[in-house]
XYZ file of N, CA and C in Angstrom:
690
model
N 0.840 -1.197 0.000
C 0.000 0.000 0.000
C 0.876 1.249 0.000
N 0.586 2.172 -0.918
C 1.321 3.430 -0.952
C 0.937 4.298 0.248
N 1.923 4.961 0.825
C 1.681 5.843 1.964
C 1.917 7.287 1.533
N 0.941 8.148 1.827
C 0.971 9.547 1.414
C 1.229 10.432 2.629
N 2.227 11.303 2.524
C 2.499 12.292 3.568
C 1.862 13.612 3.152
N 1.002 14.168 4.018
C 0.362 15.456 3.755
C 0.961 16.487 4.709
N 1.481 17.567 4.144
C 2.103 18.630 4.938
C 1.336 19.919 4.679
N 0.541 20.348 5.668
C -0.295 21.545 5.501
C -0.634 22.071 6.892
N -0.521 23.371 7.081
C -0.810 23.940 8.400
C -2.311 24.048 8.673
N -3.141 23.803 7.670
C -4.597 23.791 7.853
C -4.997 22.415 8.404
N -5.232 22.362 9.713
C -5.493 21.090 10.385
C -6.762 20.424 9.867
N -7.835 21.206 9.697
C -9.102 20.636 9.248
C -8.997 20.101 7.817
N -8.328 20.858 6.947
C -8.171 20.411 5.563
C -7.339 19.133 5.506
N -6.274 19.089 6.292
C -5.419 17.903 6.309
C -6.205 16.673 6.744
N -7.035 16.833 7.777
C -7.835 15.711 8.265
C -8.845 15.252 7.215
N -9.474 16.212 6.538
C -10.462 15.875 5.513
C -9.813 15.149 4.338
N -8.679 15.680 3.869
C -7.983 15.038 2.755
C -7.496 13.646 3.138
N -7.014 13.511 4.371
C -6.527 12.207 4.837
C -7.640 11.172 4.820
N -8.823 11.557 5.298
C -9.953 10.621 5.325
C -10.310 10.173 3.914
N -10.369 11.118 2.989
C -10.752 10.793 1.616
C -9.704 9.902 0.952
N -8.431 10.270 1.110
C -7.348 9.512 0.468
C -7.295 8.092 1.018
N -7.558 7.929 2.319
C -7.575 6.575 2.902
C -8.703 5.750 2.309
N -9.864 6.381 2.077
C -10.991 5.656 1.470
C -10.667 5.198 0.053
N -9.698 5.866 -0.585
C -9.296 5.505 -1.941
C -8.189 4.458 -1.960
N -7.861 3.900 -0.790
C -6.922 2.785 -0.749
C -5.490 3.119 -0.390
N -5.236 4.338 0.065
C -3.885 4.735 0.466
C -3.777 4.792 1.986
N -2.564 4.659 2.482
C -2.282 4.972 3.883
C -1.840 6.432 3.923
N -2.151 7.165 4.983
C -1.802 8.588 5.039
C -1.263 8.968 6.406
N -0.513 10.055 6.409
C -0.064 10.670 7.656
C 0.024 12.160 7.414
N -0.526 12.961 8.325
C -0.520 14.403 8.158
C 0.305 15.106 9.215
N 1.069 16.111 8.810
C 1.805 16.971 9.738
C 1.523 18.413 9.335
N 1.804 19.344 10.248
C 1.346 20.716 10.044
C 2.465 21.749 10.058
N 3.708 21.310 10.041
C 4.847 22.230 10.006
C 5.836 21.748 8.944
N 6.407 22.720 8.232
C 7.303 22.376 7.147
C 8.514 21.575 7.572
N 9.114 21.962 8.720
C 10.324 21.263 9.158
C 10.033 19.814 9.545
N 8.845 19.578 10.114
C 8.456 18.206 10.444
C 8.200 17.434 9.156
N 7.590 18.107 8.163
C 7.339 17.473 6.881
C 8.626 17.025 6.203
N 9.662 17.860 6.284
C 10.955 17.499 5.692
C 11.502 16.244 6.358
N 11.496 16.243 7.695
C 12.029 15.094 8.435
C 11.265 13.816 8.100
N 9.932 13.913 8.020
C 9.121 12.747 7.698
C 9.380 12.262 6.270
N 9.470 13.215 5.341
C 9.661 12.847 3.929
C 10.955 12.079 3.713
N 11.956 12.356 4.549
C 13.266 11.733 4.369
C 13.419 10.423 5.131
N 12.335 9.953 5.773
C 12.433 8.684 6.508
C 12.395 7.468 5.592
N 11.912 7.652 4.354
C 11.796 6.527 3.444
C 10.507 5.737 3.607
N 9.575 6.225 4.448
C 8.327 5.505 4.701
C 7.232 5.829 3.685
N 7.428 6.888 2.893
C 6.328 7.401 2.079
C 6.599 7.232 0.586
N 5.510 7.101 -0.164
C 5.600 7.006 -1.618
C 5.525 8.376 -2.277
N 4.867 9.325 -1.617
C 4.668 10.651 -2.203
C 4.364 11.649 -1.090
N 4.725 12.915 -1.327
C 4.438 14.008 -0.389
C 3.476 14.980 -1.051
N 2.415 15.353 -0.336
C 1.509 16.410 -0.769
C 1.744 17.581 0.172
N 2.192 18.714 -0.357
C 2.641 19.795 0.526
C 2.141 21.163 0.076
N 1.631 21.914 1.035
C 1.163 23.267 0.777
C 2.359 24.200 0.636
N 2.275 25.138 -0.291
C 3.367 26.103 -0.457
C 3.366 27.138 0.666
N 2.175 27.606 1.042
C 2.079 28.688 2.033
C 1.949 28.114 3.438
N 3.073 28.065 4.163
C 3.068 27.613 5.558
C 3.939 28.547 6.381
N 3.581 28.765 7.656
C 4.405 29.627 8.502
C 5.724 28.949 8.869
N 6.660 29.741 9.320
C 7.989 29.283 9.772
C 8.826 28.746 8.616
N 8.456 27.608 8.075
C 9.191 27.045 6.944
C 8.213 26.863 5.792
N 8.401 27.601 4.712
C 7.464 27.539 3.589
C 7.589 26.217 2.842
N 6.585 25.944 2.028
C 6.624 24.724 1.235
C 7.777 24.706 0.246
N 8.112 25.871 -0.326
C 9.218 25.908 -1.280
C 10.544 25.619 -0.586
N 10.747 26.153 0.609
C 11.988 25.868 1.340
C 12.023 24.411 1.792
N 10.874 23.899 2.215
C 10.813 22.477 2.592
C 11.144 21.602 1.386
N 10.623 21.968 0.218
C 10.914 21.219 -1.009
C 12.408 21.263 -1.324
N 13.017 22.438 -1.170
C 14.457 22.564 -1.439
C 15.247 21.617 -0.550
N 14.881 21.535 0.734
C 15.590 20.660 1.666
C 15.371 19.184 1.323
N 14.162 18.848 0.908
C 13.891 17.461 0.517
C 14.707 17.092 -0.718
N 14.716 17.980 -1.705
C 15.410 17.691 -2.958
C 16.931 17.630 -2.784
N 17.443 18.182 -1.700
C 18.887 18.115 -1.463
C 19.355 16.678 -1.266
N 18.442 15.794 -0.850
C 18.878 14.408 -0.590
C 17.867 13.351 -1.003
N 16.759 13.739 -1.653
C 15.756 12.740 -2.017
C 15.010 13.135 -3.282
N 14.652 12.123 -4.086
C 13.830 12.336 -5.276
C 12.403 11.845 -5.064
N 11.957 11.737 -3.814
C 10.585 11.326 -3.545
C 9.628 12.257 -4.289
N 8.584 11.728 -4.931
C 7.627 12.599 -5.626
C 6.982 13.599 -4.662
N 6.878 14.851 -5.105
C 6.266 15.910 -4.304
C 5.211 16.615 -5.146
N 3.989 16.636 -4.624
C 2.865 17.334 -5.259
C 2.570 18.577 -4.425
N 2.677 19.758 -5.032
C 2.497 21.008 -4.295
C 1.052 21.501 -4.383
N 0.561 22.043 -3.266
C -0.732 22.720 -3.240
C -0.458 24.217 -3.295
N -0.993 24.900 -4.306
C -0.703 26.316 -4.505
C -1.982 27.129 -4.505
N -1.827 28.435 -4.261
C -2.977 29.330 -4.331
C -3.465 29.405 -5.767
N -4.769 29.347 -5.955
C -5.330 29.363 -7.312
C -4.920 30.652 -8.029
N -4.386 30.495 -9.230
C -4.011 31.655 -10.034
C -2.623 32.185 -9.746
N -1.913 31.617 -8.753
C -0.581 32.122 -8.419
C 0.468 31.378 -9.246
N 0.701 31.883 -10.460
C 1.632 31.215 -11.360
C 3.068 31.274 -10.867
N 3.409 32.314 -10.104
C 4.777 32.441 -9.602
C 5.115 31.275 -8.688
N 4.217 30.972 -7.740
C 4.453 29.854 -6.828
C 4.577 28.542 -7.591
N 3.739 28.359 -8.590
C 3.766 27.113 -9.358
C 5.091 26.947 -10.090
N 5.530 28.010 -10.751
C 6.769 27.938 -11.519
C 7.958 27.733 -10.595
N 7.991 28.447 -9.464
C 9.085 28.273 -8.506
C 9.111 26.840 -7.991
N 7.932 26.294 -7.654
C 7.872 24.931 -7.145
C 8.357 23.922 -8.173
N 7.921 24.052 -9.413
C 8.357 23.141 -10.466
C 9.845 23.279 -10.720
N 10.331 24.517 -10.703
C 11.744 24.766 -10.954
C 12.625 24.146 -9.876
N 12.086 24.014 -8.668
C 12.854 23.443 -7.557
C 12.705 21.935 -7.465
N 11.907 21.337 -8.360
C 11.848 19.886 -8.395
C 10.525 19.269 -8.013
N 9.457 20.077 -7.879
C 8.143 19.485 -7.614
C 7.702 18.697 -8.847
N 6.968 17.610 -8.632
C 6.516 16.780 -9.745
C 5.241 17.314 -10.381
N 4.424 17.987 -9.596
C 3.182 18.535 -10.129
C 2.619 19.478 -9.078
N 1.526 20.156 -9.419
C 0.871 21.037 -8.456
C -0.634 20.950 -8.653
N -1.360 21.258 -7.582
C -2.820 21.356 -7.635
C -3.201 22.678 -6.982
N -3.957 23.532 -7.679
C -4.360 24.805 -7.078
C -5.432 24.602 -6.006
N -5.335 25.362 -4.904
C -6.343 25.326 -3.837
C -7.342 26.444 -4.082
N -8.625 26.245 -3.713
C -9.161 24.997 -3.153
C -9.318 23.945 -4.242
N -9.068 22.695 -3.870
C -9.178 21.610 -4.840
C -10.145 20.567 -4.297
N -10.695 19.774 -5.178
C -11.557 18.681 -4.733
C -10.668 17.490 -4.359
N -11.054 16.719 -3.338
C -10.264 15.533 -2.983
C -10.116 14.576 -4.162
N -11.166 14.489 -5.006
C -11.094 13.598 -6.157
C -9.990 14.000 -7.126
N -9.859 15.304 -7.367
C -8.805 15.777 -8.268
C -7.434 15.480 -7.674
N -7.302 15.693 -6.365
C -6.020 15.444 -5.705
C -5.628 13.975 -5.814
N -6.566 13.079 -5.571
C -6.270 11.641 -5.652
C -5.906 11.260 -7.085
N -6.586 11.858 -8.064
C -6.268 11.556 -9.464
C -4.839 11.969 -9.788
N -4.404 13.120 -9.284
C -3.038 13.574 -9.525
C -2.034 12.661 -8.815
N -2.358 12.257 -7.590
C -1.475 11.351 -6.846
C -1.290 10.052 -7.619
N -2.394 9.497 -8.088
C -2.322 8.235 -8.837
C -1.516 8.399 -10.128
N -1.692 9.527 -10.800
C -0.966 9.756 -12.047
C 0.542 9.806 -11.792
N 0.933 10.473 -10.712
C 2.366 10.557 -10.388
C 2.906 9.192 -10.016
N 2.167 8.456 -9.207
C 2.646 7.147 -8.765
C 2.702 6.145 -9.905
N 1.874 6.336 -10.919
C 1.980 5.471 -12.100
C 3.299 5.735 -12.818
N 3.744 7.002 -12.792
C 4.988 7.343 -13.473
C 6.210 7.027 -12.621
N 6.030 7.094 -11.329
C 7.169 6.930 -10.432
C 6.869 5.817 -9.447
N 7.433 4.658 -9.658
C 7.247 3.539 -8.749
C 8.611 3.221 -8.147
N 8.770 3.527 -6.855
C 10.077 3.404 -6.219
C 10.370 2.001 -5.717
N 9.416 1.083 -5.906
C 9.654 -0.281 -5.426
C 10.694 -0.984 -6.282
N 11.435 -1.907 -5.684
C 12.433 -2.694 -6.416
C 11.738 -3.558 -7.458
N 12.362 -3.661 -8.608
C 11.842 -4.543 -9.654
C 12.206 -5.972 -9.299
N 11.265 -6.926 -9.337
C 11.585 -8.296 -8.987
C 12.637 -8.893 -9.906
N 13.304 -9.931 -9.395
C 14.330 -10.582 -10.193
C 13.703 -11.178 -11.441
N 14.469 -11.216 -12.504
C 13.968 -11.722 -13.774
C 14.746 -11.097 -14.903
N 14.139 -10.923 -16.073
C 14.841 -10.333 -17.205
C 15.358 -8.929 -16.872
N 16.456 -8.546 -17.493
C 17.037 -7.226 -17.248
C 16.045 -6.138 -17.657
N 16.013 -5.010 -16.920
C 15.101 -3.929 -17.262
C 15.367 -3.429 -18.688
N 14.320 -3.018 -19.369
C 14.453 -2.561 -20.742
C 15.302 -1.301 -20.806
N 16.262 -1.302 -21.732
C 17.170 -0.171 -21.901
C 16.749 0.651 -23.115
N 16.587 1.947 -22.906
C 16.305 2.886 -23.980
C 17.534 3.775 -24.127
N 18.117 3.802 -25.318
C 19.345 4.561 -25.521
C 19.182 5.547 -26.657
N 19.662 6.777 -26.412
C 19.666 7.821 -27.430
C 20.988 8.569 -27.281
N 21.923 8.307 -28.214
C 23.241 8.901 -28.081
C 23.897 8.434 -26.789
N 24.340 9.371 -25.963
C 25.005 9.032 -24.706
C 24.028 8.986 -23.524
N 22.761 9.065 -23.830
C 21.728 8.953 -22.800
C 21.226 7.523 -22.733
N 21.186 6.973 -21.512
C 20.618 5.645 -21.303
C 19.545 5.729 -20.231
N 18.386 5.138 -20.535
C 17.266 5.109 -19.602
C 16.843 3.664 -19.388
N 16.854 3.222 -18.136
C 16.347 1.894 -17.801
C 14.909 2.079 -17.342
N 13.965 1.803 -18.237
C 12.571 2.160 -17.988
C 11.927 1.327 -16.880
N 12.450 0.130 -16.618
C 11.886 -0.688 -15.552
C 12.207 -0.142 -14.176
N 13.460 0.244 -13.982
C 13.887 0.758 -12.675
C 13.879 2.275 -12.627
N 13.631 2.923 -13.791
C 13.606 4.377 -13.913
C 14.935 4.985 -13.471
N 16.012 4.314 -13.893
C 17.360 4.832 -13.698
C 17.825 5.465 -14.997
N 18.761 6.422 -14.867
C 19.266 7.102 -16.051
C 20.758 7.345 -15.913
N 21.451 7.329 -17.048
C 22.855 7.733 -17.062
C 23.087 8.625 -18.267
N 24.050 9.531 -18.118
C 24.372 10.480 -19.175
C 25.883 10.564 -19.297
N 26.391 10.260 -20.478
C 27.823 10.258 -20.741
C 28.570 9.383 -19.734
N 27.941 8.242 -19.418
C 28.562 7.263 -18.545
C 28.413 7.523 -17.065
N 27.750 8.616 -16.684
C 27.570 8.968 -15.281
C 26.099 8.877 -14.890
N 25.864 8.460 -13.650
C 24.487 8.402 -13.148
C 23.834 9.770 -13.252
N 22.599 9.797 -13.738
C 21.870 11.052 -13.916
C 20.697 11.077 -12.938
N 20.722 12.029 -12.015
C 19.673 12.146 -11.010
C 18.499 12.937 -11.571
N 17.354 12.275 -11.682
C 16.157 12.906 -12.226
C 14.994 12.729 -11.268
N 14.095 13.710 -11.234
C 12.828 13.506 -10.543
C 11.969 12.598 -11.409
N 10.885 12.080 -10.858
C 10.017 11.202 -11.620
C 9.454 11.876 -12.863
N 9.054 13.122 -12.729
C 8.494 13.839 -13.871
C 9.564 14.096 -14.926
N 10.771 14.463 -14.495
C 11.861 14.675 -15.440
C 12.159 13.405 -16.227
N 12.146 12.252 -15.534
C 12.394 10.985 -16.224
C 11.333 10.748 -17.290
N 10.070 10.983 -16.934
C 8.981 10.740 -17.894
C 9.115 11.630 -19.120
N 9.460 12.894 -18.919
C 9.624 13.810 -20.046
C 10.809 13.405 -20.914
N 11.927 13.067 -20.267
C 13.114 12.693 -21.021
C 12.897 11.375 -21.773
N 12.107 10.479 -21.191
C 11.794 9.225 -21.867
C 11.034 9.483 -23.167
N 10.077 10.406 -23.128
C 9.324 10.742 -24.342
C 10.262 11.294 -25.414
N 11.140 12.225 -25.017
C 12.064 12.817 -25.986
C 13.036 11.775 -26.522
N 13.494 10.861 -25.651
C 14.442 9.825 -26.090
C 13.794 8.870 -27.084
N 12.525 8.554 -26.881
C 11.838 7.646 -27.804
C 11.672 8.274 -29.185
N 11.706 9.600 -29.225
C 11.591 10.313 -30.499
C 12.883 11.074 -30.799
N 13.997 10.535 -30.328
C 15.283 11.217 -30.463
C 15.558 11.651 -31.893
N 15.963 12.918 -32.043
C 16.249 13.456 -33.365
C 15.045 14.052 -34.057
N 13.860 13.851 -33.498
C 12.631 14.384 -34.090
C 11.995 15.417 -33.163
N 11.318 16.351 -33.758
C 10.613 17.366 -32.983
C 9.331 16.765 -32.411
N 9.109 16.968 -31.107
C 7.904 16.467 -30.445
C 7.131 17.662 -29.906
N 5.864 17.787 -30.281
C 5.068 18.922 -29.821
C 4.804 18.815 -28.321
N 4.567 19.951 -27.698
C 4.274 19.945 -26.264
C 2.964 19.205 -25.979
N 2.046 19.244 -26.912
C 0.798 18.511 -26.734
C 1.068 17.007 -26.698
N 1.935 16.529 -27.609
C 2.309 15.109 -27.610
C 3.065 14.742 -26.339
N 3.965 15.602 -25.917
C 4.736 15.339 -24.698
C 3.802 15.206 -23.509
N 2.838 16.116 -23.391
C 1.900 16.080 -22.272
C 1.084 14.794 -22.284
N 0.616 14.406 -23.453
C -0.195 13.188 -23.556
C 0.613 11.953 -23.183
N 1.850 11.868 -23.679
C 2.654 10.672 -23.452
C 3.274 10.627 -22.059
N 3.663 11.781 -21.519
C 4.324 11.812 -20.206
C 3.321 11.867 -19.059
N 2.227 12.628 -19.253
C 1.269 12.850 -18.176
C -0.067 12.171 -18.397
N -0.309 11.691 -19.623
C -1.571 11.033 -19.910
C -2.752 11.973 -20.002
N -2.505 13.239 -20.317
C -3.612 14.198 -20.431
C -3.197 15.323 -21.370
N -4.169 16.022 -21.965
C -3.827 17.122 -22.879
C -3.213 18.300 -22.135
N -2.432 19.064 -22.852
C -1.812 20.255 -22.279
C -2.853 21.346 -22.089
N -2.887 21.926 -20.903
C -3.838 22.994 -20.628
C -3.275 24.330 -21.093
N -4.162 25.276 -21.465
C -3.689 26.591 -21.897
C -2.849 27.265 -20.815
N -1.762 27.884 -21.217
C -0.871 28.639 -20.338
C -0.167 27.762 -19.291
N -0.180 26.450 -19.491
C 0.494 25.544 -18.562
C 1.972 25.480 -18.941
N 2.856 25.888 -18.019
C 4.285 25.963 -18.320
C 5.083 24.847 -17.671
N 4.430 23.838 -17.110
C 5.194 22.847 -16.357
C 6.206 22.116 -17.235
N 5.851 21.838 -18.497
C 6.801 21.154 -19.375
C 8.032 22.020 -19.591
N 7.839 23.305 -19.867
C 8.971 24.211 -20.090
C 9.887 24.271 -18.879
N 9.288 24.337 -17.692
C 10.094 24.448 -16.479
C 10.888 23.171 -16.233
N 10.250 22.012 -16.400
C 10.957 20.751 -16.197
C 12.050 20.553 -17.248
N 11.779 20.940 -18.498
C 12.790 20.822 -19.551
C 13.989 21.694 -19.206
N 13.741 22.887 -18.668
C 14.837 23.766 -18.266
C 15.731 23.089 -17.226
N 15.106 22.395 -16.274
C 15.877 21.680 -15.260
C 16.685 20.535 -15.877
N 16.074 19.792 -16.808
C 16.787 18.698 -17.469
C 17.978 19.233 -18.252
N 17.793 20.352 -18.925
C 18.886 20.954 -19.691
C 20.088 21.253 -18.797
N 19.814 21.792 -17.618
C 20.906 22.099 -16.696
C 21.662 20.836 -16.303
N 20.941 19.736 -16.122
C 21.581 18.488 -15.706
C 22.393 17.844 -16.839
N 21.967 18.050 -18.092
C 22.695 17.494 -19.225
C 23.907 18.337 -19.604
N 23.880 19.627 -19.257
C 24.972 20.508 -19.648
C 24.865 20.912 -21.114
N 25.941 21.495 -21.638
C 25.929 22.013 -23.003
C 26.743 21.138 -23.948
N 26.403 21.190 -25.212
C 27.167 20.527 -26.254
C 28.488 21.254 -26.487
N 29.357 20.658 -27.271
C 30.659 21.271 -27.567
C 30.498 22.620 -28.262
N 29.380 22.794 -29.004
C 29.155 24.063 -29.697
C 28.467 25.099 -28.815
N 28.290 24.764 -27.528
C 27.683 25.707 -26.593
C 26.171 25.696 -26.579
N 25.559 24.845 -27.405
C 24.108 24.763 -27.461
C 23.584 23.680 -26.522
N 22.281 23.751 -26.223
C 21.644 22.760 -25.358
C 21.450 21.455 -26.115
N 21.441 20.329 -25.377
C 21.157 19.035 -25.971
C 19.678 18.898 -26.309
N 18.847 19.727 -25.708
C 17.421 19.713 -26.025
C 17.098 20.992 -26.781
N 16.790 20.839 -28.059
C 16.519 21.971 -28.936
C 15.036 22.319 -28.863
N 14.732 23.603 -28.809
C 13.333 24.028 -28.772
C 12.990 24.819 -30.023
N 11.766 24.620 -30.485
C 11.227 25.402 -31.598
C 10.030 26.154 -31.047
N 10.151 27.456 -30.974
C 9.121 28.269 -30.317
C 7.734 27.976 -30.877
N 6.831 27.678 -29.962
C 5.442 27.437 -30.333
C 5.181 26.064 -30.904
N 6.242 25.225 -31.034
C 6.043 23.905 -31.640
C 6.392 22.768 -30.677
N 7.589 22.772 -30.095
C 7.932 21.680 -29.195
C 9.421 21.561 -28.949
N 9.857 20.330 -28.611
C 11.245 20.084 -28.243
C 11.806 18.891 -29.009
N 13.134 18.892 -29.134
C 13.829 17.817 -29.844
C 15.106 17.479 -29.100
N 15.305 16.192 -28.788
C 16.535 15.724 -28.155
C 17.547 15.416 -29.247
N 18.702 16.061 -29.174
C 19.757 15.851 -30.166
C 20.656 14.704 -29.717
N 21.089 13.869 -30.655
C 21.917 12.720 -30.312
C 23.402 13.036 -30.389
N 23.799 13.941 -31.278
C 25.226 14.266 -31.407
C 25.393 15.697 -31.896
């Protein structure tokens, strides 16, 4: 059973969300301070963290930064509706997705399930070797969701892995953002949604630059992205 950590200073909301998520087949635990949320997230007991951005003492963005310093556990941020700045900052710091508040418990559970489908941290049972996807010097083991770049281990969040997997499968070809959203997230791209752009920016930083000073991921304004092999 997947265990969900909820970090939100709203005690009543946390209790309500916990009850609903448990009815949907998950185990849950709620805490109300960012620093406690960080400590809990790093225990290894949880499959995913749901965390509010606006919290006293330690904000959700700072808590996310501390978590990302040593863990790639999936993190779903709760943001104020219409606050694009918080969303972009959260994604840029490594959040896997966000849900604007107020949100329905059903929408939240759907997002949790979507992330967990993409990111399964359980060990793959013994048997055939995990499938290897290779594009140039990029290698992706899709079974274990491990990645290497130029012979070195590549640390990716779950969402980054899903996006890079889509680009690798179409290596050398331009992939529209609509196609990327459908294949990586299983849903159409919403108007003014910048999460793909923000995650691609993070992936670019991790891959570094080509010998000619250009990015390994080429963008065509208004059309999409292309992973270059050489």
